[in-house]
Amino acid sequence: MINPQQFLPNLATPNHLATPYSTMSCKFSIKTPADCMLSELFYFYLLVKKGNKVSTIELTQKIYSCQLLAFCYLGNRLVGISAIKRPAQSYITQVHEKAGITRNINDYAVELGYSYTEPEFRKMGISRMLKAMLQSKITQQKGFIFSTTAVATSQRYLTSQGFVACGNPYQGTFDNEIVYFEKRISY
């Protein structure tokens, strides 16, 4: 089990719980897809699908190809997810074209994505913690990490973590005004 305090020392207290978030029974874990049980991959898939931000075409294969998957459980319930994705060169090219970015796509190592938190557990730092934990695991890689989002809270988080908005907002299949963010991975 990972100690959440090392990533977010001042966690919020949910209104519907009597104990502080940092002491309730949340369990955070990061695994490679190969280290996950089939049930974990299945529930990860269901939450990505529930988020309704990505196509389900080849989604199972895309989840399997992720570098890392992050999970937040409250008891036995999966309430939050995120991932470090290994995007295909064609996908990076497509995103860059939509955002109007001209850069060498070979400089891009990974993407931060598939982030979703169940609605009743939002605004409690779960997604922030999952993303911070994931980023702490990739510090030895070279290149850039990028993320795309139309969600204002995610945009603020990315900016607070040193990501820079680049290019122009663009229309996606599931969202309007998607903003592209990137930062160099520190090593």
JSON list of N, CA and C in Angstrom, two decimals, residues 67 84-87 92 96 101-112 135 138-147 162-164 166 180-187:
[
{"chain": "A", "resi": 67, "resn": "GLN", "atom": "N", "xyz": [1.87, 1.95, -19.62]},
{"chain": "A", "resi": 67, "resn": "GLN", "atom": "CA", "xyz": [3.07, 1.69, -18.83]},
{"chain": "A", "resi": 67, "resn": "GLN", "atom": "C", "xyz": [2.68, 1.42, -17.38]},
{"chain": "A", "resi": 84, "resn": "ILE", "atom": "N", "xyz": [-0.46, 6.08, -16.95]},
{"chain": "A", "resi": 84, "resn": "ILE", "atom": "CA", "xyz": [0.61, 6.56, -17.83]},
{"chain": "A", "resi": 84, "resn": "ILE", "atom": "C", "xyz": [0.49, 5.71, -19.08]},
{"chain": "A", "resi": 85, "resn": "LYS", "atom": "N", "xyz": [0.12, 6.37, -20.17]},
{"chain": "A", "resi": 85, "resn": "LYS", "atom": "CA", "xyz": [-0.15, 5.68, -21.42]},
{"chain": "A", "resi": 85, "resn": "LYS", "atom": "C", "xyz": [1.08, 5.75, -22.34]},
{"chain": "A", "resi": 86, "resn": "ARG", "atom": "N", "xyz": [1.21, 4.75, -23.19]},
{"chain": "A", "resi": 86, "resn": "ARG", "atom": "CA", "xyz": [2.23, 4.74, -24.24]},
{"chain": "A", "resi": 86, "resn": "ARG", "atom": "C", "xyz": [1.51, 4.96, -25.56]},
{"chain": "A", "resi": 87, "resn": "PRO", "atom": "N", "xyz": [1.31, 6.20, -25.93]},
{"chain": "A", "resi": 87, "resn": "PRO", "atom": "CA", "xyz": [0.52, 6.46, -27.13]},
{"chain": "A", "resi": 87, "resn": "PRO", "atom": "C", "xyz": [1.27, 6.10, -28.41]},
{"chain": "A", "resi": 92, "resn": "ILE", "atom": "N", "xyz": [-0.18, 10.60, -31.42]},
{"chain": "A", "resi": 92, "resn": "ILE", "atom": "CA", "xyz": [0.51, 11.85, -31.08]},
{"chain": "A", "resi": 92, "resn": "ILE", "atom": "C", "xyz": [0.43, 12.83, -32.25]},
{"chain": "A", "resi": 96, "resn": "HIS", "atom": "N", "xyz": [-1.38, 16.46, -32.15]},
{"chain": "A", "resi": 96, "resn": "HIS", "atom": "CA", "xyz": [-0.61, 17.66, -32.49]},
{"chain": "A", "resi": 96, "resn": "HIS", "atom": "C", "xyz": [-1.25, 18.43, -33.63]},
{"chain": "A", "resi": 101, "resn": "ILE", "atom": "N", "xyz": [0.08, 22.03, -33.23]},
{"chain": "A", "resi": 101, "resn": "ILE", "atom": "CA", "xyz": [1.43, 21.98, -32.67]},
{"chain": "A", "resi": 101, "resn": "ILE", "atom": "C", "xyz": [2.36, 21.32, -33.68]},
{"chain": "A", "resi": 102, "resn": "THR", "atom": "N", "xyz": [3.52, 21.95, -33.89]},
{"chain": "A", "resi": 102, "resn": "THR", "atom": "CA", "xyz": [4.52, 21.35, -34.77]},
{"chain": "A", "resi": 102, "resn": "THR", "atom": "C", "xyz": [5.78, 21.10, -33.96]},
{"chain": "A", "resi": 103, "resn": "ARG", "atom": "N", "xyz": [5.98, 19.85, -33.60]},
{"chain": "A", "resi": 103, "resn": "ARG", "atom": "CA", "xyz": [7.15, 19.44, -32.84]},
{"chain": "A", "resi": 103, "resn": "ARG", "atom": "C", "xyz": [7.55, 18.04, -33.31]},
{"chain": "A", "resi": 104, "resn": "ASN", "atom": "N", "xyz": [8.73, 17.64, -32.94]},
{"chain": "A", "resi": 104, "resn": "ASN", "atom": "CA", "xyz": [9.19, 16.30, -33.25]},
{"chain": "A", "resi": 104, "resn": "ASN", "atom": "C", "xyz": [8.46, 15.31, -32.33]},
{"chain": "A", "resi": 105, "resn": "ILE", "atom": "N", "xyz": [7.65, 14.44, -32.92]},
{"chain": "A", "resi": 105, "resn": "ILE", "atom": "CA", "xyz": [6.85, 13.52, -32.09]},
{"chain": "A", "resi": 105, "resn": "ILE", "atom": "C", "xyz": [7.72, 12.48, -31.40]},
{"chain": "A", "resi": 106, "resn": "ASN", "atom": "N", "xyz": [8.95, 12.31, -31.83]},
{"chain": "A", "resi": 106, "resn": "ASN", "atom": "CA", "xyz": [9.84, 11.34, -31.18]},
{"chain": "A", "resi": 106, "resn": "ASN", "atom": "C", "xyz": [10.28, 11.80, -29.80]},
{"chain": "A", "resi": 107, "resn": "ASP", "atom": "N", "xyz": [10.05, 13.07, -29.45]},
{"chain": "A", "resi": 107, "resn": "ASP", "atom": "CA", "xyz": [10.41, 13.60, -28.14]},
{"chain": "A", "resi": 107, "resn": "ASP", "atom": "C", "xyz": [9.38, 13.26, -27.07]},
{"chain": "A", "resi": 108, "resn": "TYR", "atom": "N", "xyz": [8.27, 12.64, -27.46]},
{"chain": "A", "resi": 108, "resn": "TYR", "atom": "CA", "xyz": [7.18, 12.37, -26.52]},
{"chain": "A", "resi": 108, "resn": "TYR", "atom": "C", "xyz": [7.24, 10.95, -26.04]},
{"chain": "A", "resi": 109, "resn": "ALA", "atom": "N", "xyz": [7.39, 10.80, -24.74]},
{"chain": "A", "resi": 109, "resn": "ALA", "atom": "CA", "xyz": [7.56, 9.49, -24.14]},
{"chain": "A", "resi": 109, "resn": "ALA", "atom": "C", "xyz": [6.23, 8.88, -23.73]},
{"chain": "A", "resi": 110, "resn": "VAL", "atom": "N", "xyz": [5.43, 9.65, -23.00]},
{"chain": "A", "resi": 110, "resn": "VAL", "atom": "CA", "xyz": [4.21, 9.10, -22.40]},
{"chain": "A", "resi": 110, "resn": "VAL", "atom": "C", "xyz": [3.11, 10.15, -22.33]},
{"chain": "A", "resi": 111, "resn": "GLU", "atom": "N", "xyz": [1.92, 9.65, -22.04]},
{"chain": "A", "resi": 111, "resn": "GLU", "atom": "CA", "xyz": [0.74, 10.51, -21.86]},
{"chain": "A", "resi": 111, "resn": "GLU", "atom": "C", "xyz": [0.10, 10.19, -20.51]},
{"chain": "A", "resi": 112, "resn": "LEU", "atom": "N", "xyz": [-0.31, 11.21, -19.80]},
{"chain": "A", "resi": 112, "resn": "LEU", "atom": "CA", "xyz": [-1.07, 11.06, -18.57]},
{"chain": "A", "resi": 112, "resn": "LEU", "atom": "C", "xyz": [-2.55, 11.10, -18.95]},
{"chain": "A", "resi": 135, "resn": "GLN", "atom": "N", "xyz": [3.27, 10.24, -11.82]},
{"chain": "A", "resi": 135, "resn": "GLN", "atom": "CA", "xyz": [4.40, 11.05, -12.29]},
{"chain": "A", "resi": 135, "resn": "GLN", "atom": "C", "xyz": [5.67, 10.78, -11.49]},
{"chain": "A", "resi": 138, "resn": "ILE", "atom": "N", "xyz": [7.89, 7.97, -13.13]},
{"chain": "A", "resi": 138, "resn": "ILE", "atom": "CA", "xyz": [8.47, 8.07, -14.48]},
{"chain": "A", "resi": 138, "resn": "ILE", "atom": "C", "xyz": [9.60, 9.08, -14.57]},
{"chain": "A", "resi": 139, "resn": "THR", "atom": "N", "xyz": [10.18, 9.43, -13.47]},
{"chain": "A", "resi": 139, "resn": "THR", "atom": "CA", "xyz": [11.20, 10.49, -13.46]},
{"chain": "A", "resi": 139, "resn": "THR", "atom": "C", "xyz": [12.48, 10.10, -14.18]},
{"chain": "A", "resi": 140, "resn": "GLN", "atom": "N", "xyz": [12.70, 8.83, -14.44]},
{"chain": "A", "resi": 140, "resn": "GLN", "atom": "CA", "xyz": [13.93, 8.41, -15.11]},
{"chain": "A", "resi": 140, "resn": "GLN", "atom": "C", "xyz": [13.79, 8.35, -16.63]},
{"chain": "A", "resi": 141, "resn": "GLN", "atom": "N", "xyz": [12.62, 8.66, -17.14]},
{"chain": "A", "resi": 141, "resn": "GLN", "atom": "CA", "xyz": [12.42, 8.63, -18.59]},
{"chain": "A", "resi": 141, "resn": "GLN", "atom": "C", "xyz": [12.88, 9.94, -19.21]},
{"chain": "A", "resi": 142, "resn": "LYS", "atom": "N", "xyz": [13.18, 9.89, -20.47]},
{"chain": "A", "resi": 142, "resn": "LYS", "atom": "CA", "xyz": [13.58, 11.09, -21.21]},
{"chain": "A", "resi": 142, "resn": "LYS", "atom": "C", "xyz": [12.44, 11.52, -22.11]},
{"chain": "A", "resi": 143, "resn": "GLY", "atom": "N", "xyz": [12.34, 12.82, -22.32]},
{"chain": "A", "resi": 143, "resn": "GLY", "atom": "CA", "xyz": [11.34, 13.34, -23.24]},
{"chain": "A", "resi": 143, "resn": "GLY", "atom": "C", "xyz": [10.24, 14.09, -22.52]},
{"chain": "A", "resi": 144, "resn": "PHE", "atom": "N", "xyz": [9.09, 14.15, -23.18]},
{"chain": "A", "resi": 144, "resn": "PHE", "atom": "CA", "xyz": [7.96, 14.91, -22.67]},
{"chain": "A", "resi": 144, "resn": "PHE", "atom": "C", "xyz": [6.83, 13.98, -22.27]},
{"chain": "A", "resi": 145, "resn": "ILE", "atom": "N", "xyz": [6.08, 14.42, -21.27]},
{"chain": "A", "resi": 145, "resn": "ILE", "atom": "CA", "xyz": [4.80, 13.82, -20.93]},
{"chain": "A", "resi": 145, "resn": "ILE", "atom": "C", "xyz": [3.74, 14.82, -21.37]},
{"chain": "A", "resi": 146, "resn": "PHE", "atom": "N", "xyz": [2.65, 14.32, -21.92]},
{"chain": "A", "resi": 146, "resn": "PHE", "atom": "CA", "xyz": [1.58, 15.23, -22.32]},
{"chain": "A", "resi": 146, "resn": "PHE", "atom": "C", "xyz": [0.25, 14.71, -21.81]},
{"chain": "A", "resi": 147, "resn": "SER", "atom": "N", "xyz": [-0.73, 15.60, -21.83]},
{"chain": "A", "resi": 147, "resn": "SER", "atom": "CA", "xyz": [-2.09, 15.25, -21.43]},
{"chain": "A", "resi": 147, "resn": "SER", "atom": "C", "xyz": [-3.04, 16.19, -22.16]},
{"chain": "A", "resi": 162, "resn": "GLY", "atom": "N", "xyz": [3.39, 22.11, -13.45]},
{"chain": "A", "resi": 162, "resn": "GLY", "atom": "CA", "xyz": [4.43, 22.50, -14.40]},
{"chain": "A", "resi": 162, "resn": "GLY", "atom": "C", "xyz": [4.12, 22.18, -15.84]},
{"chain": "A", "resi": 163, "resn": "PHE", "atom": "N", "xyz": [2.95, 21.64, -16.12]},
{"chain": "A", "resi": 163, "resn": "PHE", "atom": "CA", "xyz": [2.55, 21.43, -17.51]},
{"chain": "A", "resi": 163, "resn": "PHE", "atom": "C", "xyz": [2.22, 22.78, -18.13]},
{"chain": "A", "resi": 164, "resn": "VAL", "atom": "N", "xyz": [2.47, 22.92, -19.42]},
{"chain": "A", "resi": 164, "resn": "VAL", "atom": "CA", "xyz": [2.19, 24.15, -20.14]},
{"chain": "A", "resi": 164, "resn": "VAL", "atom": "C", "xyz": [1.17, 23.86, -21.23]},
{"chain": "A", "resi": 166, "resn": "CYS", "atom": "N", "xyz": [-0.35, 24.22, -24.72]},
{"chain": "A", "resi": 166, "resn": "CYS", "atom": "CA", "xyz": [0.27, 24.52, -26.01]},
{"chain": "A", "resi": 166, "resn": "CYS", "atom": "C", "xyz": [-0.78, 24.45, -27.11]},
{"chain": "A", "resi": 180, "resn": "TYR", "atom": "N", "xyz": [-4.36, 20.96, -24.93]},
{"chain": "A", "resi": 180, "resn": "TYR", "atom": "CA", "xyz": [-3.17, 20.10, -24.92]},
{"chain": "A", "resi": 180, "resn": "TYR", "atom": "C", "xyz": [-2.16, 20.69, -23.95]},
{"chain": "A", "resi": 181, "resn": "PHE", "atom": "N", "xyz": [-1.63, 19.85, -23.04]},
{"chain": "A", "resi": 181, "resn": "PHE", "atom": "CA", "xyz": [-0.61, 20.25, -22.07]},
{"chain": "A", "resi": 181, "resn": "PHE", "atom": "C", "xyz": [0.60, 19.34, -22.21]},
{"chain": "A", "resi": 182, "resn": "GLU", "atom": "N", "xyz": [1.79, 19.89, -21.92]},
{"chain": "A", "resi": 182, "resn": "GLU", "atom": "CA", "xyz": [3.00, 19.07, -21.93]},
{"chain": "A", "resi": 182, "resn": "GLU", "atom": "C", "xyz": [4.00, 19.62, -20.94]},
{"chain": "A", "resi": 183, "resn": "LYS", "atom": "N", "xyz": [4.93, 18.75, -20.54]},
{"chain": "A", "resi": 183, "resn": "LYS", "atom": "CA", "xyz": [6.10, 19.18, -19.77]},
{"chain": "A", "resi": 183, "resn": "LYS", "atom": "C", "xyz": [7.22, 18.17, -19.98]},
{"chain": "A", "resi": 184, "resn": "ARG", "atom": "N", "xyz": [8.43, 18.66, -19.83]},
{"chain": "A", "resi": 184, "resn": "ARG", "atom": "CA", "xyz": [9.60, 17.79, -19.92]},
{"chain": "A", "resi": 184, "resn": "ARG", "atom": "C", "xyz": [9.69, 16.96, -18.65]},
{"chain": "A", "resi": 185, "resn": "ILE", "atom": "N", "xyz": [9.95, 15.69, -18.82]},
{"chain": "A", "resi": 185, "resn": "ILE", "atom": "CA", "xyz": [10.12, 14.82, -17.67]},
{"chain": "A", "resi": 185, "resn": "ILE", "atom": "C", "xyz": [11.47, 15.11, -17.05]},
{"chain": "A", "resi": 186, "resn": "SER", "atom": "N", "xyz": [11.48, 15.37, -15.76]},
{"chain": "A", "resi": 186, "resn": "SER", "atom": "CA", "xyz": [12.73, 15.67, -15.05]},
{"chain": "A", "resi": 186, "resn": "SER", "atom": "C", "xyz": [13.45, 14.38, -14.70]},
{"chain": "A", "resi": 187, "resn": "TYR", "atom": "N", "xyz": [14.73, 14.35, -14.98]},
{"chain": "A", "resi": 187, "resn": "TYR", "atom": "CA", "xyz": [15.53, 13.19, -14.58]},
{"chain": "A", "resi": 187, "resn": "TYR", "atom": "C", "xyz": [16.89, 13.62, -14.14]}
]
